[in-house]
Structure formats: C-alpha cells, structure tokens
Amino acid sequence: MIDLEHRIDEMEKECYDSGLQKKTNGMRTLLPDQSIKKIDHIGIAVSSLDEGVNHYGDILGLELEGCEEIAEQKVRVAKFQLGDVEIELLQSTDPEGPIAKFIEKKGEGIHHIAFEVADIDGCLEDLKTKGLALIDDEARIGAGGSRI
C-alpha cells in the first residue's frame, strides 16, 4: 500500500528542489476529510455518443447501463458502471453548450471527476468562503437526478 501523504510530501520536496515554488494555497485542506465519501463518477466528453459507447464499451468491456438527456445542461449522457464508480460519456446537444466548448478547446477526454460528499450545500459554501471559483454557487440537478 502506498502512503499517499508521504508520497505527496516527497513530490513537493522534488518540486522545491528543482526550483518550482510550492503553490498549494491550502488545497490539501479545502474540505474536511469526512466530507468526501468516494469518487461518484468520471465524465468523459465525446463528440459522438454512439461512437463513444462502442469505443469505451469495447475498451472497458462494460455494458451500457442507460442514456438520458439533460436539456438544461445541453448534454446527452451514456452511463457505464465500473465497480462503485460510474463512467459517464457526455455529448453536447448544442454547439454552444459547455461540452461542445470543452471539446473545441481541449479535445475529447476526461471532462470531470465527481466526488460524492456528505453535504453538498455545506461543501459548496465552504469552498466559496475559501475563495475557490465555482461553476455554480448552488447545487443543481445532474444525470440520474443527482444534485451536483
């Protein structure tokens, strides 16, 4: 088992020794340890949901769990279950939507990693008061009716 805290300290020392400035700005303590329960899902931006489902289904050897459209976010979502983590493929339904803009700027690939937290409202408030820039100031409804 890897001692993550020790490895982070080693990496910070390596960066410092190589002349890089340590710029954590307290990032290691943005949320209390008990706030994060697990990785909930990984969102992957794709240009074509059909091609993405075939591609990622073949690569991961997983079966498609289902698809849904979230109109207010201008996105179609295809879901795979991988153990306790859901893999979500995201296709924009609008050329001006956030997923389309992401793909235009960075290409297809991992768009986000979502953590399940004990209290999303409290976590958003804590992060806001600590100066973190948020996409949304309040939780909204995402895929599967989850508050994100």
PDB file of C-alpha atoms in Angstrom:
ATOM      1  CA  MET A   1       0.000   0.000   0.000  1.00  0.00           C
ATOM      2  CA  ILE A   2       1.295   3.468  -0.879  1.00  0.00           C
ATOM      3  CA  ASP A   3       1.453   6.053   1.881  1.00  0.00           C
ATOM      4  CA  LEU A   4      -0.185   8.876  -0.094  1.00  0.00           C
ATOM      5  CA  GLU A   5       0.652  11.616   2.428  1.00  0.00           C
ATOM      6  CA  HIS A   6       4.327  10.610   2.400  1.00  0.00           C
ATOM      7  CA  ARG A   7       4.361  10.489  -1.418  1.00  0.00           C
ATOM      8  CA  ILE A   8       2.786  13.970  -1.649  1.00  0.00           C
ATOM      9  CA  ASP A   9       5.466  15.295   0.693  1.00  0.00           C
ATOM     10  CA  GLU A  10       8.164  13.665  -1.471  1.00  0.00           C
ATOM     11  CA  MET A  11       6.689  15.193  -4.627  1.00  0.00           C
ATOM     12  CA  GLU A  12       6.539  18.642  -3.032  1.00  0.00           C
ATOM     13  CA  LYS A  13      10.190  18.303  -1.968  1.00  0.00           C
ATOM     14  CA  GLU A  14      11.161  17.221  -5.512  1.00  0.00           C
ATOM     15  CA  CYS A  15       9.372  20.280  -6.934  1.00  0.00           C
ATOM     16  CA  TYR A  16      11.003  22.588  -4.393  1.00  0.00           C
ATOM     17  CA  ASP A  17      14.450  21.044  -5.011  1.00  0.00           C
ATOM     18  CA  SER A  18      14.004  21.552  -8.758  1.00  0.00           C
ATOM     19  CA  GLY A  19      13.293  25.257  -8.261  1.00  0.00           C
ATOM     20  CA  LEU A  20       9.496  25.152  -8.531  1.00  0.00           C
ATOM     21  CA  GLN A  21       7.561  27.161  -5.986  1.00  0.00           C
ATOM     22  CA  LYS A  22       5.157  25.369  -3.688  1.00  0.00           C
ATOM     23  CA  LYS A  23       1.703  26.784  -4.508  1.00  0.00           C
ATOM     24  CA  THR A  24      -0.770  24.646  -2.591  1.00  0.00           C
ATOM     25  CA  ASN A  25      -2.712  27.610  -1.163  1.00  0.00           C
ATOM     26  CA  GLY A  26      -4.198  25.222   1.375  1.00  0.00           C
ATOM     27  CA  MET A  27      -5.603  22.907  -1.305  1.00  0.00           C
ATOM     28  CA  ARG A  28      -4.880  19.872   0.862  1.00  0.00           C
ATOM     29  CA  THR A  29      -7.419  21.121   3.395  1.00  0.00           C
ATOM     30  CA  LEU A  30     -10.192  22.655   1.286  1.00  0.00           C
ATOM     31  CA  LEU A  31     -12.709  20.113   2.520  1.00  0.00           C
ATOM     32  CA  PRO A  32     -12.758  18.225   5.799  1.00  0.00           C
ATOM     33  CA  ASP A  33     -11.645  14.608   5.315  1.00  0.00           C
ATOM     34  CA  GLN A  34     -15.061  13.235   6.249  1.00  0.00           C
ATOM     35  CA  SER A  35     -16.817  15.321   3.552  1.00  0.00           C
ATOM     36  CA  ILE A  36     -15.705  13.195   0.610  1.00  0.00           C
ATOM     37  CA  LYS A  37     -17.258   9.732   0.640  1.00  0.00           C
ATOM     38  CA  LYS A  38     -15.996   8.361  -2.682  1.00  0.00           C
ATOM     39  CA  ILE A  39     -15.476   9.058  -6.369  1.00  0.00           C
ATOM     40  CA  ASP A  40     -19.025   9.067  -7.711  1.00  0.00           C
ATOM     41  CA  HIS A  41     -18.391   9.266 -11.436  1.00  0.00           C
ATOM     42  CA  ILE A  42     -15.974  10.241 -14.167  1.00  0.00           C
ATOM     43  CA  GLY A  43     -17.347  12.369 -17.004  1.00  0.00           C
ATOM     44  CA  ILE A  44     -15.760  11.901 -20.430  1.00  0.00           C
ATOM     45  CA  ALA A  45     -16.549  14.374 -23.222  1.00  0.00           C
ATOM     46  CA  VAL A  46     -17.174  12.764 -26.622  1.00  0.00           C
ATOM     47  CA  SER A  47     -18.194  14.171 -29.993  1.00  0.00           C
ATOM     48  CA  SER A  48     -20.450  11.207 -30.779  1.00  0.00           C
ATOM     49  CA  LEU A  49     -22.273   9.270 -28.085  1.00  0.00           C
ATOM     50  CA  ASP A  50     -22.804   6.301 -30.417  1.00  0.00           C
ATOM     51  CA  GLU A  51     -19.109   6.069 -31.282  1.00  0.00           C
ATOM     52  CA  GLY A  52     -18.147   6.701 -27.662  1.00  0.00           C
ATOM     53  CA  VAL A  53     -20.428   3.945 -26.368  1.00  0.00           C
ATOM     54  CA  ASN A  54     -18.915   1.467 -28.833  1.00  0.00           C
ATOM     55  CA  HIS A  55     -15.346   2.624 -28.178  1.00  0.00           C
ATOM     56  CA  TYR A  56     -15.443   2.790 -24.376  1.00  0.00           C
ATOM     57  CA  GLY A  57     -17.686  -0.259 -24.122  1.00  0.00           C
ATOM     58  CA  ASP A  58     -15.127  -2.298 -26.076  1.00  0.00           C
ATOM     59  CA  ILE A  59     -12.121  -0.854 -24.218  1.00  0.00           C
ATOM     60  CA  LEU A  60     -13.581  -1.303 -20.732  1.00  0.00           C
ATOM     61  CA  GLY A  61     -15.560  -4.434 -21.523  1.00  0.00           C
ATOM     62  CA  LEU A  62     -18.646  -2.891 -19.941  1.00  0.00           C
ATOM     63  CA  GLU A  63     -22.279  -2.892 -20.932  1.00  0.00           C
ATOM     64  CA  LEU A  64     -24.242   0.282 -21.387  1.00  0.00           C
ATOM     65  CA  GLU A  65     -26.453   0.943 -18.338  1.00  0.00           C
ATOM     66  CA  GLY A  66     -28.564   3.634 -19.976  1.00  0.00           C
ATOM     67  CA  CYS A  67     -28.752   7.051 -21.612  1.00  0.00           C
ATOM     68  CA  GLU A  68     -30.511  10.292 -20.768  1.00  0.00           C
ATOM     69  CA  GLU A  69     -30.656  13.884 -21.933  1.00  0.00           C
ATOM     70  CA  ILE A  70     -30.265  16.795 -19.540  1.00  0.00           C
ATOM     71  CA  ALA A  71     -31.757  19.680 -21.523  1.00  0.00           C
ATOM     72  CA  GLU A  72     -30.745  22.469 -19.142  1.00  0.00           C
ATOM     73  CA  GLN A  73     -27.089  21.391 -19.420  1.00  0.00           C
ATOM     74  CA  LYS A  74     -27.324  20.824 -23.187  1.00  0.00           C
ATOM     75  CA  VAL A  75     -25.940  17.295 -22.897  1.00  0.00           C
ATOM     76  CA  ARG A  76     -26.764  13.649 -23.596  1.00  0.00           C
ATOM     77  CA  VAL A  77     -25.259  11.153 -21.169  1.00  0.00           C
ATOM     78  CA  ALA A  78     -24.465   7.443 -21.588  1.00  0.00           C
ATOM     79  CA  LYS A  79     -23.635   5.541 -18.393  1.00  0.00           C
ATOM     80  CA  PHE A  80     -21.486   2.517 -17.616  1.00  0.00           C
ATOM     81  CA  GLN A  81     -20.948   1.074 -14.141  1.00  0.00           C
ATOM     82  CA  LEU A  82     -17.372   0.185 -13.191  1.00  0.00           C
ATOM     83  CA  GLY A  83     -17.388  -1.181  -9.645  1.00  0.00           C
ATOM     84  CA  ASP A  84     -18.554   1.649  -7.384  1.00  0.00           C
ATOM     85  CA  VAL A  85     -17.777   4.312  -9.980  1.00  0.00           C
ATOM     86  CA  GLU A  86     -19.981   5.342 -12.867  1.00  0.00           C
ATOM     87  CA  ILE A  87     -18.414   6.278 -16.202  1.00  0.00           C
ATOM     88  CA  GLU A  88     -20.455   8.948 -17.998  1.00  0.00           C
ATOM     89  CA  LEU A  89     -19.928   9.757 -21.658  1.00  0.00           C
ATOM     90  CA  LEU A  90     -21.062  13.304 -22.412  1.00  0.00           C
ATOM     91  CA  GLN A  91     -22.165  14.565 -25.833  1.00  0.00           C
ATOM     92  CA  SER A  92     -23.280  18.133 -26.363  1.00  0.00           C
ATOM     93  CA  THR A  93     -26.736  18.730 -27.805  1.00  0.00           C
ATOM     94  CA  ASP A  94     -25.833  22.319 -28.707  1.00  0.00           C
ATOM     95  CA  PRO A  95     -22.720  23.666 -30.472  1.00  0.00           C
ATOM     96  CA  GLU A  96     -22.628  26.429 -27.847  1.00  0.00           C
ATOM     97  CA  GLY A  97     -23.036  24.040 -24.905  1.00  0.00           C
ATOM     98  CA  PRO A  98     -20.320  23.523 -22.281  1.00  0.00           C
ATOM     99  CA  ILE A  99     -19.314  20.081 -23.560  1.00  0.00           C
ATOM    100  CA  ALA A 100     -19.017  21.325 -27.166  1.00  0.00           C
ATOM    101  CA  LYS A 101     -16.851  24.234 -25.986  1.00  0.00           C
ATOM    102  CA  PHE A 102     -14.712  21.877 -23.890  1.00  0.00           C
ATOM    103  CA  ILE A 103     -14.118  19.573 -26.884  1.00  0.00           C
ATOM    104  CA  GLU A 104     -13.378  22.545 -29.147  1.00  0.00           C
ATOM    105  CA  LYS A 105     -10.770  23.833 -26.704  1.00  0.00           C
ATOM    106  CA  LYS A 106      -9.245  20.616 -25.316  1.00  0.00           C
ATOM    107  CA  GLY A 107     -10.493  17.734 -27.445  1.00  0.00           C
ATOM    108  CA  GLU A 108     -12.329  14.633 -26.331  1.00  0.00           C
ATOM    109  CA  GLY A 109     -11.376  13.137 -22.983  1.00  0.00           C
ATOM    110  CA  ILE A 110     -11.897  13.399 -19.251  1.00  0.00           C
ATOM    111  CA  HIS A 111     -14.098  16.386 -18.516  1.00  0.00           C
ATOM    112  CA  HIS A 112     -14.554  15.939 -14.764  1.00  0.00           C
ATOM    113  CA  ILE A 113     -14.243  13.662 -11.761  1.00  0.00           C
ATOM    114  CA  ALA A 114     -17.172  13.961  -9.359  1.00  0.00           C
ATOM    115  CA  PHE A 115     -16.940  13.186  -5.662  1.00  0.00           C
ATOM    116  CA  GLU A 116     -19.864  12.074  -3.545  1.00  0.00           C
ATOM    117  CA  VAL A 117     -19.957  14.268  -0.453  1.00  0.00           C
ATOM    118  CA  ALA A 118     -21.918  14.097   2.788  1.00  0.00           C
ATOM    119  CA  ASP A 119     -23.383  17.599   2.442  1.00  0.00           C
ATOM    120  CA  ILE A 120     -23.142  19.214  -0.998  1.00  0.00           C
ATOM    121  CA  ASP A 121     -24.625  22.528   0.140  1.00  0.00           C
ATOM    122  CA  GLY A 122     -22.192  22.774   3.049  1.00  0.00           C
ATOM    123  CA  CYS A 123     -19.234  21.797   0.848  1.00  0.00           C
ATOM    124  CA  LEU A 124     -20.111  24.407  -1.783  1.00  0.00           C
ATOM    125  CA  GLU A 125     -20.398  27.062   0.917  1.00  0.00           C
ATOM    126  CA  ASP A 126     -17.068  26.015   2.494  1.00  0.00           C
ATOM    127  CA  LEU A 127     -15.305  26.119  -0.877  1.00  0.00           C
ATOM    128  CA  LYS A 128     -16.836  29.501  -1.720  1.00  0.00           C
ATOM    129  CA  THR A 129     -15.710  31.036   1.588  1.00  0.00           C
ATOM    130  CA  LYS A 130     -12.208  29.671   0.986  1.00  0.00           C
ATOM    131  CA  GLY A 131     -12.034  31.553  -2.323  1.00  0.00           C
ATOM    132  CA  LEU A 132     -12.383  28.657  -4.752  1.00  0.00           C
ATOM    133  CA  ALA A 133     -14.004  29.641  -8.048  1.00  0.00           C
ATOM    134  CA  LEU A 134     -17.157  27.573  -8.518  1.00  0.00           C
ATOM    135  CA  ILE A 135     -19.064  26.859 -11.725  1.00  0.00           C
ATOM    136  CA  ASP A 136     -22.323  27.021  -9.765  1.00  0.00           C
ATOM    137  CA  ASP A 137     -22.893  28.729  -6.425  1.00  0.00           C
ATOM    138  CA  GLU A 138     -25.712  26.315  -5.626  1.00  0.00           C
ATOM    139  CA  ALA A 139     -26.232  22.629  -6.347  1.00  0.00           C
ATOM    140  CA  ARG A 140     -28.304  21.790  -9.420  1.00  0.00           C
ATOM    141  CA  ILE A 141     -29.798  18.605 -10.842  1.00  0.00           C
ATOM    142  CA  GLY A 142     -27.482  16.439 -12.935  1.00  0.00           C
ATOM    143  CA  ALA A 143     -27.627  12.982 -14.529  1.00  0.00           C
ATOM    144  CA  GLY A 144     -29.826  10.493 -12.744  1.00  0.00           C
ATOM    145  CA  GLY A 145     -31.455  13.284 -10.753  1.00  0.00           C
ATOM    146  CA  SER A 146     -28.352  13.691  -8.580  1.00  0.00           C
ATOM    147  CA  ARG A 147     -27.609  17.058  -7.002  1.00  0.00           C
ATOM    148  CA  ILE A 148     -24.317  18.307  -8.402  1.00  0.00           C
TER     149      ILE A 148
END
